[in-house]
């Protein structure tokens, strides 16, 4: 179970506690107005160029869509979302179809999910990204995380606590695993990209996150697992000084260390091969 309850951020505008709604949550919990909406778009004039599909918002919700209640975590934190937005994830689409004849409203229970992780998933379904946003720096020709709220580089804001792991886990790792469960491959790629931009992560957090990744991804996963193997190899001198890796290996019980051994042997073979005369 995650225990992080830090100050409410922009991400929590997607959630509300039962009976404690706020103005920021209004559009996510109330039903749409009954008045008829004009869905016809005016023809673009010559002076105003039409927006391209890339510039329009493909994730704009249908305000006439039904509202689905999502109960998250052991504390049963309540969320609300438009059904057409939620159904972009095949996992939730199937859950909604299973309740097609429900007269009292549709409800999905996620007892093993962490509310702040689901809030990020819901933000992605609505906006195509989650906080902190991924932005492209044209001057440096590189990707970076938007630090508008000053939390992009804060260790506590980028981690959550997972039950049974014994330490903080990188939030992007948990989002990646949740995206795998909800069948959202684009969100998996986004979470992996954001995770690759993390810096100054403690050795214990790296190992706890790697252990979580191995516990919540299939053996066929060749991206998140490989990311952690490469990260540990690159940081091997730091791990050697800290002694964290040795303590983690003494605990055992994970396929992580066999994969790490194979990856390091391959790494040494590559180095030896590059130095041998041709």
Tab-separated table of C-alpha atoms in Angstrom:
chain	number	residue	atom	x	y	z
A	1	UNK	CA	0.000	0.000	0.000
A	2	UNK	CA	1.296	3.430	-0.800
A	3	UNK	CA	1.461	5.785	2.160
A	4	UNK	CA	2.589	9.001	0.515
A	5	UNK	CA	0.068	11.756	1.305
A	6	UNK	CA	2.087	14.843	0.414
A	7	UNK	CA	0.523	18.191	-0.335
A	8	UNK	CA	-2.239	18.131	-2.817
A	9	UNK	CA	-0.968	18.891	-6.285
A	10	UNK	CA	-2.465	19.559	-9.665
A	11	UNK	CA	-2.704	15.843	-10.201
A	12	UNK	CA	-5.284	15.443	-7.452
A	13	UNK	CA	-7.713	17.714	-9.260
A	14	UNK	CA	-8.827	14.534	-10.997
A	15	UNK	CA	-9.976	12.914	-7.748
A	16	UNK	CA	-12.314	13.613	-4.826
A	17	UNK	CA	-13.117	12.001	-1.543
A	18	UNK	CA	-16.663	10.807	-1.082
A	19	UNK	CA	-18.802	13.672	0.197
A	20	UNK	CA	-15.971	16.238	-0.087
A	21	UNK	CA	-16.142	17.607	-3.603
A	22	UNK	CA	-14.421	20.845	-4.515
A	23	UNK	CA	-14.849	23.349	-7.311
A	24	UNK	CA	-11.814	22.017	-9.137
A	25	UNK	CA	-13.423	18.587	-9.306
A	26	UNK	CA	-16.766	19.857	-10.559
A	27	UNK	CA	-16.348	18.922	-14.200
A	28	UNK	CA	-15.308	15.362	-13.290
A	29	UNK	CA	-18.146	14.459	-10.953
A	30	UNK	CA	-21.249	16.203	-12.252
A	31	UNK	CA	-23.408	15.015	-15.100
A	32	UNK	CA	-23.437	17.056	-18.270
A	33	UNK	CA	-26.085	19.759	-18.776
A	34	UNK	CA	-29.242	18.611	-20.470
A	35	UNK	CA	-29.303	21.433	-22.997
A	36	UNK	CA	-28.555	20.446	-26.589
A	37	UNK	CA	-25.047	21.249	-27.753
A	38	UNK	CA	-24.294	22.622	-31.201
A	39	UNK	CA	-21.756	20.182	-32.603
A	40	UNK	CA	-21.469	21.793	-36.028
A	41	UNK	CA	-18.129	23.501	-36.627
A	42	UNK	CA	-18.112	26.784	-38.587
A	43	UNK	CA	-16.236	26.735	-41.854
A	44	UNK	CA	-12.785	28.332	-41.467
A	45	UNK	CA	-12.382	31.709	-43.088
A	46	UNK	CA	-9.540	32.568	-45.393
A	47	UNK	CA	-7.944	34.825	-42.792
A	48	UNK	CA	-8.005	32.141	-40.084
A	49	UNK	CA	-6.311	28.868	-41.073
A	50	UNK	CA	-7.966	25.681	-39.928
A	51	UNK	CA	-6.318	23.744	-37.119
A	52	UNK	CA	-4.547	20.595	-38.100
A	53	UNK	CA	-5.523	17.317	-36.437
A	54	UNK	CA	-2.263	17.414	-34.512
A	55	UNK	CA	-3.101	20.794	-32.987
A	56	UNK	CA	-6.622	19.832	-31.917
A	57	UNK	CA	-7.245	17.979	-28.671
A	58	UNK	CA	-7.925	14.315	-29.458
A	59	UNK	CA	-8.695	13.629	-25.806
A	60	UNK	CA	-11.540	16.158	-25.365
A	61	UNK	CA	-14.309	14.410	-23.426
A	62	UNK	CA	-17.828	13.990	-24.695
A	63	UNK	CA	-19.882	15.983	-22.173
A	64	UNK	CA	-22.915	13.790	-22.906
A	65	UNK	CA	-21.003	10.664	-21.896
A	66	UNK	CA	-22.105	8.828	-18.744
A	67	UNK	CA	-20.128	9.305	-15.542
A	68	UNK	CA	-18.364	6.256	-14.126
A	69	UNK	CA	-17.307	6.038	-10.470
A	70	UNK	CA	-13.935	4.449	-9.738
A	71	UNK	CA	-13.134	3.273	-6.216
A	72	UNK	CA	-9.362	3.145	-5.735
A	73	UNK	CA	-7.148	1.603	-3.075
A	74	UNK	CA	-7.861	0.046	0.325
A	75	UNK	CA	-9.141	3.422	1.547
A	76	UNK	CA	-11.720	3.379	-1.313
A	77	UNK	CA	-10.810	6.780	-2.673
A	78	UNK	CA	-13.468	7.869	-5.173
A	79	UNK	CA	-12.803	9.160	-8.664
A	80	UNK	CA	-15.234	10.043	-11.445
A	81	UNK	CA	-14.663	10.083	-15.195
A	82	UNK	CA	-16.586	10.220	-18.460
A	83	UNK	CA	-17.161	6.739	-19.797
A	84	UNK	CA	-15.960	7.521	-23.323
A	85	UNK	CA	-12.637	8.815	-21.954
A	86	UNK	CA	-12.185	5.938	-19.522
A	87	UNK	CA	-12.974	3.429	-22.269
A	88	UNK	CA	-9.868	4.460	-24.220
A	89	UNK	CA	-8.204	1.856	-22.012
A	90	UNK	CA	-9.377	-1.629	-23.071
A	91	UNK	CA	-9.326	-2.751	-19.435
A	92	UNK	CA	-11.902	-0.116	-18.434
A	93	UNK	CA	-13.894	-0.498	-21.653
A	94	UNK	CA	-14.474	-4.155	-20.818
A	95	UNK	CA	-15.390	-3.290	-17.224
A	96	UNK	CA	-17.965	-0.759	-18.453
A	97	UNK	CA	-19.467	-3.227	-20.950
A	98	UNK	CA	-19.880	-5.762	-18.160
A	99	UNK	CA	-22.149	-3.277	-16.370
A	100	UNK	CA	-24.216	-2.331	-19.414
A	101	UNK	CA	-27.544	-3.021	-17.699
A	102	UNK	CA	-26.669	-1.346	-14.404
A	103	UNK	CA	-29.457	1.125	-13.577
A	104	UNK	CA	-27.761	2.808	-10.605
A	105	UNK	CA	-24.617	3.901	-12.444
A	106	UNK	CA	-21.397	2.133	-13.317
A	107	UNK	CA	-18.690	1.570	-10.718
A	108	UNK	CA	-15.217	0.078	-11.069
A	109	UNK	CA	-13.228	-1.129	-8.044
A	110	UNK	CA	-9.415	-0.991	-8.074
A	111	UNK	CA	-8.477	-2.124	-4.542
A	112	UNK	CA	-4.797	-2.701	-5.363
A	113	UNK	CA	-4.173	0.598	-7.136
A	114	UNK	CA	-2.652	3.704	-5.555
A	115	UNK	CA	-4.857	6.838	-5.851
A	116	UNK	CA	-2.062	9.164	-6.966
A	117	UNK	CA	-0.998	6.678	-9.644
A	118	UNK	CA	-4.548	6.301	-10.926
A	119	UNK	CA	-4.870	10.097	-10.900
A	120	UNK	CA	-1.914	10.237	-13.311
A	121	UNK	CA	-3.505	7.545	-15.505
A	122	UNK	CA	-6.765	9.481	-15.580
A	123	UNK	CA	-4.943	12.712	-16.399
A	124	UNK	CA	-3.263	10.943	-19.310
A	125	UNK	CA	-6.598	9.653	-20.636
A	126	UNK	CA	-7.980	13.189	-20.651
A	127	UNK	CA	-4.930	15.175	-21.764
A	128	UNK	CA	-2.462	12.763	-23.349
A	129	UNK	CA	0.158	13.392	-20.637
A	130	UNK	CA	0.469	13.531	-16.862
A	131	UNK	CA	2.226	15.891	-14.454
A	132	UNK	CA	5.058	16.804	-14.754
A	133	UNK	CA	4.551	17.250	-18.477
A	134	UNK	CA	7.091	16.097	-21.041
A	135	UNK	CA	8.315	19.032	-23.142
A	136	UNK	CA	10.820	19.381	-25.965
A	137	UNK	CA	13.635	21.913	-25.690
A	138	UNK	CA	14.338	23.107	-29.235
A	139	UNK	CA	17.556	24.886	-28.280
A	140	UNK	CA	19.076	21.783	-26.718
A	141	UNK	CA	17.235	19.380	-29.050
A	142	UNK	CA	16.301	17.226	-26.087
A	143	UNK	CA	13.342	16.227	-23.939
A	144	UNK	CA	12.872	17.402	-20.372
A	145	UNK	CA	10.231	17.508	-17.653
A	146	UNK	CA	8.220	20.675	-17.110
A	147	UNK	CA	9.257	22.072	-13.729
A	148	UNK	CA	6.569	24.767	-13.561
A	149	UNK	CA	5.460	23.626	-10.112
A	150	UNK	CA	9.030	23.156	-8.868
A	151	UNK	CA	8.609	19.438	-8.138
A	152	UNK	CA	10.014	17.746	-11.257
A	153	UNK	CA	13.388	17.174	-9.637
A	154	UNK	CA	12.150	16.530	-6.081
A	155	UNK	CA	12.793	12.952	-4.969
A	156	UNK	CA	9.728	12.772	-2.702
A	157	UNK	CA	7.401	13.974	-5.452
A	158	UNK	CA	8.686	11.436	-7.979
A	159	UNK	CA	8.326	8.366	-5.736
A	160	UNK	CA	5.570	6.425	-4.012
A	161	UNK	CA	5.661	3.772	-1.310
A	162	UNK	CA	4.672	0.265	-2.350
A	163	UNK	CA	3.587	-2.395	0.090
A	164	UNK	CA	6.067	-5.262	0.383
A	165	UNK	CA	8.905	-3.398	-1.376
A	166	UNK	CA	10.483	-1.818	1.672
A	167	UNK	CA	11.190	1.625	0.320
A	168	UNK	CA	10.155	4.335	-2.112
A	169	UNK	CA	9.588	3.333	-5.737
A	170	UNK	CA	9.855	5.633	-8.731
A	171	UNK	CA	6.342	6.749	-9.603
A	172	UNK	CA	6.948	6.417	-13.352
A	173	UNK	CA	7.754	2.735	-12.795
A	174	UNK	CA	4.432	2.170	-11.026
A	175	UNK	CA	2.599	4.076	-13.782
A	176	UNK	CA	4.336	1.918	-16.407
A	177	UNK	CA	3.155	-1.263	-14.658
A	178	UNK	CA	-0.390	0.100	-14.253
A	179	UNK	CA	-0.430	1.056	-17.943
A	180	UNK	CA	0.532	-2.528	-18.775
A	181	UNK	CA	-2.386	-3.788	-16.689
A	182	UNK	CA	-4.853	-1.357	-18.314
A	183	UNK	CA	-3.495	-2.118	-21.825
A	184	UNK	CA	-2.193	1.394	-22.542
A	185	UNK	CA	1.066	0.877	-24.498
A	186	UNK	CA	1.424	4.592	-25.330
A	187	UNK	CA	1.318	5.442	-21.623
A	188	UNK	CA	3.954	2.769	-21.009
A	189	UNK	CA	6.250	4.430	-23.531
A	190	UNK	CA	5.617	7.850	-22.000
A	191	UNK	CA	6.329	6.632	-18.462
A	192	UNK	CA	9.524	4.914	-19.612
A	193	UNK	CA	10.701	8.077	-21.362
A	194	UNK	CA	10.048	10.203	-18.281
A	195	UNK	CA	11.812	7.682	-16.095
A	196	UNK	CA	14.884	7.924	-18.286
A	197	UNK	CA	15.060	11.653	-17.480
A	198	UNK	CA	15.257	11.069	-13.733
A	199	UNK	CA	18.523	12.050	-12.064
A	200	UNK	CA	20.000	11.928	-8.584
A	201	UNK	CA	18.030	8.805	-7.652
A	202	UNK	CA	19.314	6.946	-4.600
A	203	UNK	CA	20.686	3.419	-5.017
A	204	UNK	CA	18.076	1.993	-2.653
A	205	UNK	CA	15.297	3.598	-4.718
A	206	UNK	CA	16.729	2.197	-7.949
A	207	UNK	CA	16.828	-1.327	-6.538
A	208	UNK	CA	13.376	-1.082	-4.955
A	209	UNK	CA	11.977	0.179	-8.274
A	210	UNK	CA	13.737	-2.595	-10.200
A	211	UNK	CA	12.287	-5.173	-7.832
A	212	UNK	CA	8.806	-3.678	-8.283
A	213	UNK	CA	9.237	-3.728	-12.062
A	214	UNK	CA	10.166	-7.414	-12.008
A	215	UNK	CA	7.215	-8.229	-9.762
A	216	UNK	CA	4.643	-6.430	-11.940
A	217	UNK	CA	5.781	-7.074	-15.509
A	218	UNK	CA	5.876	-10.341	-17.477
A	219	UNK	CA	9.218	-12.045	-18.176
A	220	UNK	CA	8.805	-11.022	-21.824
A	221	UNK	CA	9.091	-7.335	-20.914
A	222	UNK	CA	12.156	-6.091	-22.746
A	223	UNK	CA	11.939	-2.389	-21.960
A	224	UNK	CA	11.448	-1.537	-18.303
A	225	UNK	CA	13.510	-4.483	-17.081
A	226	UNK	CA	16.298	-3.715	-19.548
A	227	UNK	CA	16.197	-0.075	-18.443
A	228	UNK	CA	17.006	-1.062	-14.857
A	229	UNK	CA	19.702	-3.545	-15.839
A	230	UNK	CA	21.458	-0.858	-17.887
A	231	UNK	CA	21.001	1.705	-15.111
A	232	UNK	CA	22.552	-0.564	-12.479
A	233	UNK	CA	25.501	-1.385	-14.741
A	234	UNK	CA	26.127	2.311	-15.464
A	235	UNK	CA	25.985	3.061	-11.727
A	236	UNK	CA	28.025	0.038	-10.649
A	237	UNK	CA	30.765	2.089	-8.958
A	238	UNK	CA	28.178	3.901	-6.836
A	239	UNK	CA	26.485	0.627	-5.925
A	240	UNK	CA	29.845	-0.883	-4.986
A	241	UNK	CA	30.613	1.962	-2.577
A	242	UNK	CA	27.164	1.981	-0.996
A	243	UNK	CA	26.897	-1.751	-0.330
A	244	UNK	CA	23.200	-1.560	-1.220
A	245	UNK	CA	23.476	-4.071	-4.030
A	246	UNK	CA	25.125	-6.648	-1.783
A	247	UNK	CA	22.376	-6.287	0.824
A	248	UNK	CA	19.765	-6.625	-1.887
A	249	UNK	CA	21.408	-9.753	-3.301
A	250	UNK	CA	21.553	-11.302	0.171
A	251	UNK	CA	17.775	-11.024	0.303
A	252	UNK	CA	17.523	-12.956	-2.971
A	253	UNK	CA	14.250	-14.239	-4.349
A	254	UNK	CA	14.250	-12.288	-7.593
A	255	UNK	CA	15.083	-13.006	-11.219
A	256	UNK	CA	16.589	-9.522	-11.301
A	257	UNK	CA	20.032	-10.678	-10.215
A	258	UNK	CA	20.349	-13.492	-12.736
A	259	UNK	CA	19.413	-11.074	-15.508
A	260	UNK	CA	21.864	-8.561	-14.071
A	261	UNK	CA	24.635	-11.173	-14.068
A	262	UNK	CA	23.950	-12.048	-17.720
A	263	UNK	CA	23.798	-8.367	-18.699
A	264	UNK	CA	27.113	-7.606	-16.967
A	265	UNK	CA	28.818	-10.606	-18.581
A	266	UNK	CA	27.596	-9.434	-21.996
A	267	UNK	CA	28.814	-5.948	-21.170
A	268	UNK	CA	32.286	-7.271	-20.293
A	269	UNK	CA	32.337	-9.370	-23.462
A	270	UNK	CA	31.552	-6.271	-25.523
A	271	UNK	CA	34.391	-4.375	-23.857
A	272	UNK	CA	36.829	-7.258	-24.370
A	273	UNK	CA	35.775	-7.580	-28.003
A	274	UNK	CA	36.338	-3.896	-28.686
A	275	UNK	CA	39.870	-4.066	-27.252
A	276	UNK	CA	40.989	-7.234	-29.024
A	277	UNK	CA	43.020	-6.745	-32.218
A	278	UNK	CA	41.236	-7.342	-35.479
